[in-house]
Amino acid sequence: MKLKTLPHIISLMLLTGCSSQIERIENPERKTSTAPYENLFPSHFIGNGPHHINDDLDLLKPEEKMVVERTFLDPVPSHKYSKSYGYNFADLVYSDIKIDEHKQGEITWLGHASFLIQQMNNDAFVTDPVFHEFDGFLGWLGQSMSTSFVRLGEAPVKARELDFVSGVLISHDHFDHLSNTTLNEFSERTHLYLPLDSSSDVDYSVGPTTEMDWYTQTQHSKTQVHFLPSNHNSSRGIFDTDDSLWGSWMLDDGEYKVYFAGDTGYSDVFKDIRAKVGPMDVCLMPIVAYHEGKRRVHMSPEDAIQAAEDLGCKVFVPWGYGTWTLGCEHVHEPLRRLDLAIKQSTPNFTVKTLKMGESLNYHKLLSSTKS
C-alpha cells in the first residue's frame, strides 16, 4: 500500500439525529479481505511462548510477592502473584505537575496511553485520554469481574486543565483508550481524530470528528496529522471484533515528528512505516501486557526497543504501566525489564522514563544532541 496525499476518498456524512459532521478519509489502496479489518503484517510471535529469554526471569522483590488465587470469572489471569502488591500509585505521580499552554516542543505523560503533546508551532494534542473508570455497563461489568479493570489511582490531570488542546487522537476503541466521559470534558470545538468506523463507539458532542484510514493524513491548524498502522485489534462490545480500525499516530509540525504507537505487537509494520513516512524524532511506545499469546498484539520492552530502532527513533518514551493491571505482569516488571533490555541491546536512541504528570522538553533534548 503506497502513501499518497491524493487521491484519498474523502466524504462528509451527517449523523442521524445529531448536528455533528464526521469527515471520513479513506485510502483506496488499503487491501481488504473477508474480515472487516486485519493487520498488514503477521506478528513475529505465535503461540504462548516463552518468546524471549527474559520471559523466564523473576523481576520481583520478595516483599512484592503475594500469592493469589485466580478467580473463575477473571478474564485476565494473574498467575501466581498479585499484580499490584507492593506498588504505591503515588510514587509514580510527579510531585510538581505544571500544565502550561505556552510550552513548546514538550510532552507530558498523563498516565497509561495518554500524553499531552505541545508542538513547536503551538498546536496541542492529547492521545487516548481516559481520566475516569471505564465507560458504561461493560466497563462496570469488567470491574465487577476483575480488579484488573479498576484504576489504581486518579488521573494526575483533568480535561478541564487542558482547555488549550485543540485535537484529541484515539488509537482504537478499547476501554482503556477510548472514554466518552473524558472526551466530552474537553473544551468546545476540540477536534476528535478516530480510526475508520470508530465513530459508532463515540458519543461526542464537543467538536468535529474525523475518521482516518491507514497511511492517510490531514492538516490540523499548522500540523500534519498522519494515521498509521499498528498490529492490534478492536472491539467495544461482544460481537464487534475488528469492525473498526486501529492504529498509530504521527504529528509533524515541520520541525519534529512525534509518533504515538497505540497498542501494538511487533511485526514488520514498523519498517513499513519508516519506509513510507521516514524516521521519527520522538516515539511514545507501549511496554505492557506482553505475556504468552498477548505478545501478538502487545509489545514487551525488548519488542518496543526493536520497533523504535525500525522507526529510526531519536527519543524513546515508554508508557502503559501503573494505571491498570491489564496484563499478566506485576506493575513493577515492565520498567525493570526495560532497563535490562536497554543494557542487553544498547539501542541507538535516548530513553526517557516519565512519572505521571511529568514533562519532557524534546526540543531542548534533541537540540543539545545536535550541538
Tab-separated table of N, CA, C and O in Angstrom, residues 216-269:
chain	number	residue	atom	x	y	z
A	216	THR	N	-3.042	7.720	5.732
A	216	THR	CA	-3.668	8.951	5.262
A	216	THR	C	-3.224	10.079	6.180
A	216	THR	O	-2.700	9.847	7.265
A	217	GLN	N	-3.441	11.286	5.728
A	217	GLN	CA	-3.045	12.439	6.526
A	217	GLN	C	-4.027	13.566	6.317
A	217	GLN	O	-4.786	13.600	5.345
A	218	THR	N	-4.023	14.505	7.253
A	218	THR	CA	-4.860	15.689	7.151
A	218	THR	C	-4.145	16.844	7.833
A	218	THR	O	-3.173	16.634	8.581
A	219	GLN	N	-4.608	18.039	7.590
A	219	GLN	CA	-3.998	19.222	8.184
A	219	GLN	C	-4.829	19.704	9.350
A	219	GLN	O	-6.039	19.938	9.221
A	220	HIS	N	-4.210	19.838	10.498
A	220	HIS	CA	-4.849	20.389	11.693
A	220	HIS	C	-4.096	21.660	12.056
A	220	HIS	O	-2.963	21.590	12.555
A	221	SER	N	-4.708	22.802	11.800
A	221	SER	CA	-4.038	24.076	12.031
A	221	SER	C	-2.690	24.064	11.305
A	221	SER	O	-2.655	23.926	10.084
A	222	LYS	N	-1.571	24.110	12.036
A	222	LYS	CA	-0.249	24.129	11.389
A	222	LYS	C	0.438	22.763	11.398
A	222	LYS	O	1.610	22.649	11.075
A	223	THR	N	-0.286	21.712	11.769
A	223	THR	CA	0.298	20.382	11.955
A	223	THR	C	-0.262	19.382	10.953
A	223	THR	O	-1.476	19.345	10.721
A	224	GLN	N	0.609	18.560	10.391
A	224	GLN	CA	0.167	17.424	9.597
A	224	GLN	C	-0.097	16.243	10.529
A	224	GLN	O	0.793	15.839	11.282
A	225	VAL	N	-1.309	15.720	10.484
A	225	VAL	CA	-1.708	14.575	11.294
A	225	VAL	C	-1.756	13.343	10.405
A	225	VAL	O	-2.515	13.309	9.433
A	226	HIS	N	-0.946	12.332	10.747
A	226	HIS	CA	-0.884	11.088	9.974
A	226	HIS	C	-1.457	9.949	10.809
A	226	HIS	O	-1.077	9.779	11.972
A	227	PHE	N	-2.350	9.157	10.198
A	227	PHE	CA	-2.790	7.923	10.830
A	227	PHE	C	-2.075	6.758	10.162
A	227	PHE	O	-2.096	6.619	8.937
A	228	LEU	N	-1.428	5.942	10.988
A	228	LEU	CA	-0.553	4.881	10.504
A	228	LEU	C	-0.978	3.544	11.101
A	228	LEU	O	-1.685	3.497	12.115
A	229	PRO	N	-0.561	2.435	10.520
A	229	PRO	CA	-0.990	1.123	11.025
A	229	PRO	C	-0.296	0.717	12.314
A	229	PRO	O	0.690	1.327	12.739
A	230	SER	N	-0.835	-0.304	12.942
A	230	SER	CA	-0.202	-0.994	14.069
A	230	SER	C	-0.646	-2.448	13.994
A	230	SER	O	-1.462	-2.810	13.139
A	231	ASN	N	-0.105	-3.282	14.846
A	231	ASN	CA	-0.533	-4.686	14.910
A	231	ASN	C	-1.371	-4.898	16.161
A	231	ASN	O	-0.849	-5.165	17.233
A	232	HIS	N	-2.671	-4.770	16.006
A	232	HIS	CA	-3.549	-4.892	17.176
A	232	HIS	C	-4.916	-5.392	16.734
A	232	HIS	O	-5.032	-6.182	15.791
A	233	ASN	N	-5.975	-4.930	17.383
A	233	ASN	CA	-7.339	-5.322	17.062
A	233	ASN	C	-8.290	-4.300	17.667
A	233	ASN	O	-7.842	-3.327	18.283
A	234	SER	N	-9.583	-4.524	17.513
A	234	SER	CA	-10.565	-3.612	18.086
A	234	SER	C	-11.787	-4.395	18.539
A	234	SER	O	-12.082	-5.471	18.023
A	235	SER	N	-12.474	-3.852	19.512
A	235	SER	CA	-13.797	-4.333	19.940
A	235	SER	C	-14.250	-3.456	21.090
A	235	SER	O	-13.474	-3.130	21.983
A	236	ARG	N	-15.507	-3.082	21.040
A	236	ARG	CA	-16.094	-2.283	22.115
A	236	ARG	C	-17.143	-3.101	22.857
A	236	ARG	O	-17.440	-2.840	24.010
A	237	GLY	N	-17.690	-4.086	22.148
A	237	GLY	CA	-18.700	-4.940	22.742
A	237	GLY	C	-18.337	-6.401	22.561
A	237	GLY	O	-17.165	-6.752	22.406
A	238	ILE	N	-19.346	-7.243	22.518
A	238	ILE	CA	-19.114	-8.682	22.445
A	238	ILE	C	-19.067	-9.172	21.002
A	238	ILE	O	-18.326	-10.098	20.671
A	239	PHE	N	-19.804	-8.503	20.106
A	239	PHE	CA	-19.967	-9.022	18.751
A	239	PHE	C	-19.399	-8.085	17.687
A	239	PHE	O	-19.794	-8.160	16.516
A	240	ASP	N	-18.493	-7.186	18.045
A	240	ASP	CA	-17.993	-6.214	17.065
A	240	ASP	C	-16.485	-6.300	16.874
A	240	ASP	O	-15.833	-5.313	16.535
A	241	THR	N	-15.899	-7.474	17.067
A	241	THR	CA	-14.449	-7.638	16.945
A	241	THR	C	-13.966	-7.223	15.557
A	241	THR	O	-14.474	-7.703	14.536
A	242	ASP	N	-13.027	-6.305	15.522
A	242	ASP	CA	-12.358	-5.824	14.304
A	242	ASP	C	-13.322	-5.158	13.319
A	242	ASP	O	-13.025	-5.065	12.122
A	243	ASP	N	-14.448	-4.664	13.806
A	243	ASP	CA	-15.359	-3.914	12.938
A	243	ASP	C	-14.871	-2.490	12.703
A	243	ASP	O	-15.319	-1.831	11.765
A	244	SER	N	-14.001	-2.004	13.570
A	244	SER	CA	-13.396	-0.687	13.380
A	244	SER	C	-11.884	-0.841	13.285
A	244	SER	O	-11.320	-1.854	13.701
A	245	LEU	N	-11.242	0.173	12.737
A	245	LEU	CA	-9.797	0.117	12.528
A	245	LEU	C	-9.067	0.468	13.826
A	245	LEU	O	-9.652	0.962	14.782
A	246	TRP	N	-7.794	0.211	13.862
A	246	TRP	CA	-6.899	0.556	14.968
A	246	TRP	C	-5.616	1.078	14.337
A	246	TRP	O	-5.377	0.902	13.144
A	247	GLY	N	-4.771	1.712	15.121
A	247	GLY	CA	-3.537	2.199	14.509
A	247	GLY	C	-2.715	3.089	15.413
A	247	GLY	O	-2.913	3.138	16.632
A	248	SER	N	-1.796	3.813	14.787
A	248	SER	CA	-0.866	4.713	15.468
A	248	SER	C	-0.972	6.094	14.826
A	248	SER	O	-1.527	6.241	13.738
A	249	TRP	N	-0.403	7.078	15.513
A	249	TRP	CA	-0.486	8.461	15.027
A	249	TRP	C	0.899	9.087	14.948
A	249	TRP	O	1.779	8.775	15.762
A	250	MET	N	1.073	9.954	13.970
A	250	MET	CA	2.300	10.738	13.881
A	250	MET	C	1.933	12.197	13.620
A	250	MET	O	1.134	12.501	12.741
A	251	LEU	N	2.518	13.069	14.425
A	251	LEU	CA	2.316	14.506	14.285
A	251	LEU	C	3.582	15.138	13.737
A	251	LEU	O	4.672	14.928	14.284
A	252	ASP	N	3.448	15.917	12.683
A	252	ASP	CA	4.588	16.568	12.041
A	252	ASP	C	4.341	18.069	12.035
A	252	ASP	O	3.449	18.566	11.346
A	253	ASP	N	5.110	18.791	12.850
A	253	ASP	CA	4.936	20.243	12.921
A	253	ASP	C	5.912	20.985	12.012
A	253	ASP	O	6.036	22.204	12.091
A	254	GLY	N	6.597	20.253	11.138
A	254	GLY	CA	7.560	20.854	10.230
A	254	GLY	C	8.966	20.851	10.762
A	254	GLY	O	9.930	21.035	10.010
A	255	GLU	N	9.103	20.600	12.076
A	255	GLU	CA	10.422	20.538	12.706
A	255	GLU	C	10.686	19.181	13.344
A	255	GLU	O	11.807	18.654	13.269
A	256	TYR	N	9.644	18.590	13.966
A	256	TYR	CA	9.779	17.287	14.621
A	256	TYR	C	8.606	16.384	14.262
A	256	TYR	O	7.481	16.856	14.065
A	257	LYS	N	8.906	15.090	14.217
A	257	LYS	CA	7.874	14.072	14.042
A	257	LYS	C	7.711	13.329	15.373
A	257	LYS	O	8.654	12.697	15.852
A	258	VAL	N	6.517	13.428	15.949
A	258	VAL	CA	6.216	12.750	17.206
A	258	VAL	C	5.280	11.586	16.890
A	258	VAL	O	4.193	11.785	16.327
A	259	TYR	N	5.686	10.383	17.277
A	259	TYR	CA	4.965	9.164	16.939
A	259	TYR	C	4.378	8.533	18.197
A	259	TYR	O	5.087	8.323	19.188
A	260	PHE	N	3.082	8.232	18.156
A	260	PHE	CA	2.385	7.551	19.239
A	260	PHE	C	1.921	6.198	18.717
A	260	PHE	O	1.085	6.117	17.815
A	261	ALA	N	2.462	5.114	19.285
A	261	ALA	CA	2.279	3.793	18.705
A	261	ALA	C	0.910	3.190	18.949
A	261	ALA	O	0.505	2.273	18.220
A	262	GLY	N	0.162	3.675	19.955
A	262	GLY	CA	-1.041	2.962	20.346
A	262	GLY	C	-0.681	1.572	20.840
A	262	GLY	O	0.490	1.234	21.003
A	263	ASP	N	-1.686	0.742	21.102
A	263	ASP	CA	-1.401	-0.656	21.425
A	263	ASP	C	-0.966	-1.374	20.161
A	263	ASP	O	-1.587	-1.213	19.097
A	264	THR	N	0.072	-2.209	20.274
A	264	THR	CA	0.566	-2.905	19.090
A	264	THR	C	1.491	-4.036	19.481
A	264	THR	O	2.177	-3.970	20.497
A	265	GLY	N	1.490	-5.074	18.675
A	265	GLY	CA	2.508	-6.102	18.769
A	265	GLY	C	3.620	-5.798	17.779
A	265	GLY	O	3.486	-4.912	16.929
A	266	TYR	N	4.716	-6.548	17.902
A	266	TYR	CA	5.834	-6.314	16.987
A	266	TYR	C	5.629	-7.088	15.688
A	266	TYR	O	5.251	-8.254	15.687
A	267	SER	N	5.882	-6.396	14.581
A	267	SER	CA	5.865	-7.027	13.256
A	267	SER	C	6.675	-6.130	12.327
A	267	SER	O	7.270	-5.135	12.751
A	268	ASP	N	6.653	-6.454	11.040
A	268	ASP	CA	7.364	-5.634	10.064
A	268	ASP	C	6.638	-4.329	9.758
A	268	ASP	O	7.084	-3.563	8.898
A	269	VAL	N	5.555	-4.069	10.453
A	269	VAL	CA	4.801	-2.844	10.217
A	269	VAL	C	5.650	-1.603	10.487
A	269	VAL	O	5.496	-0.571	9.818
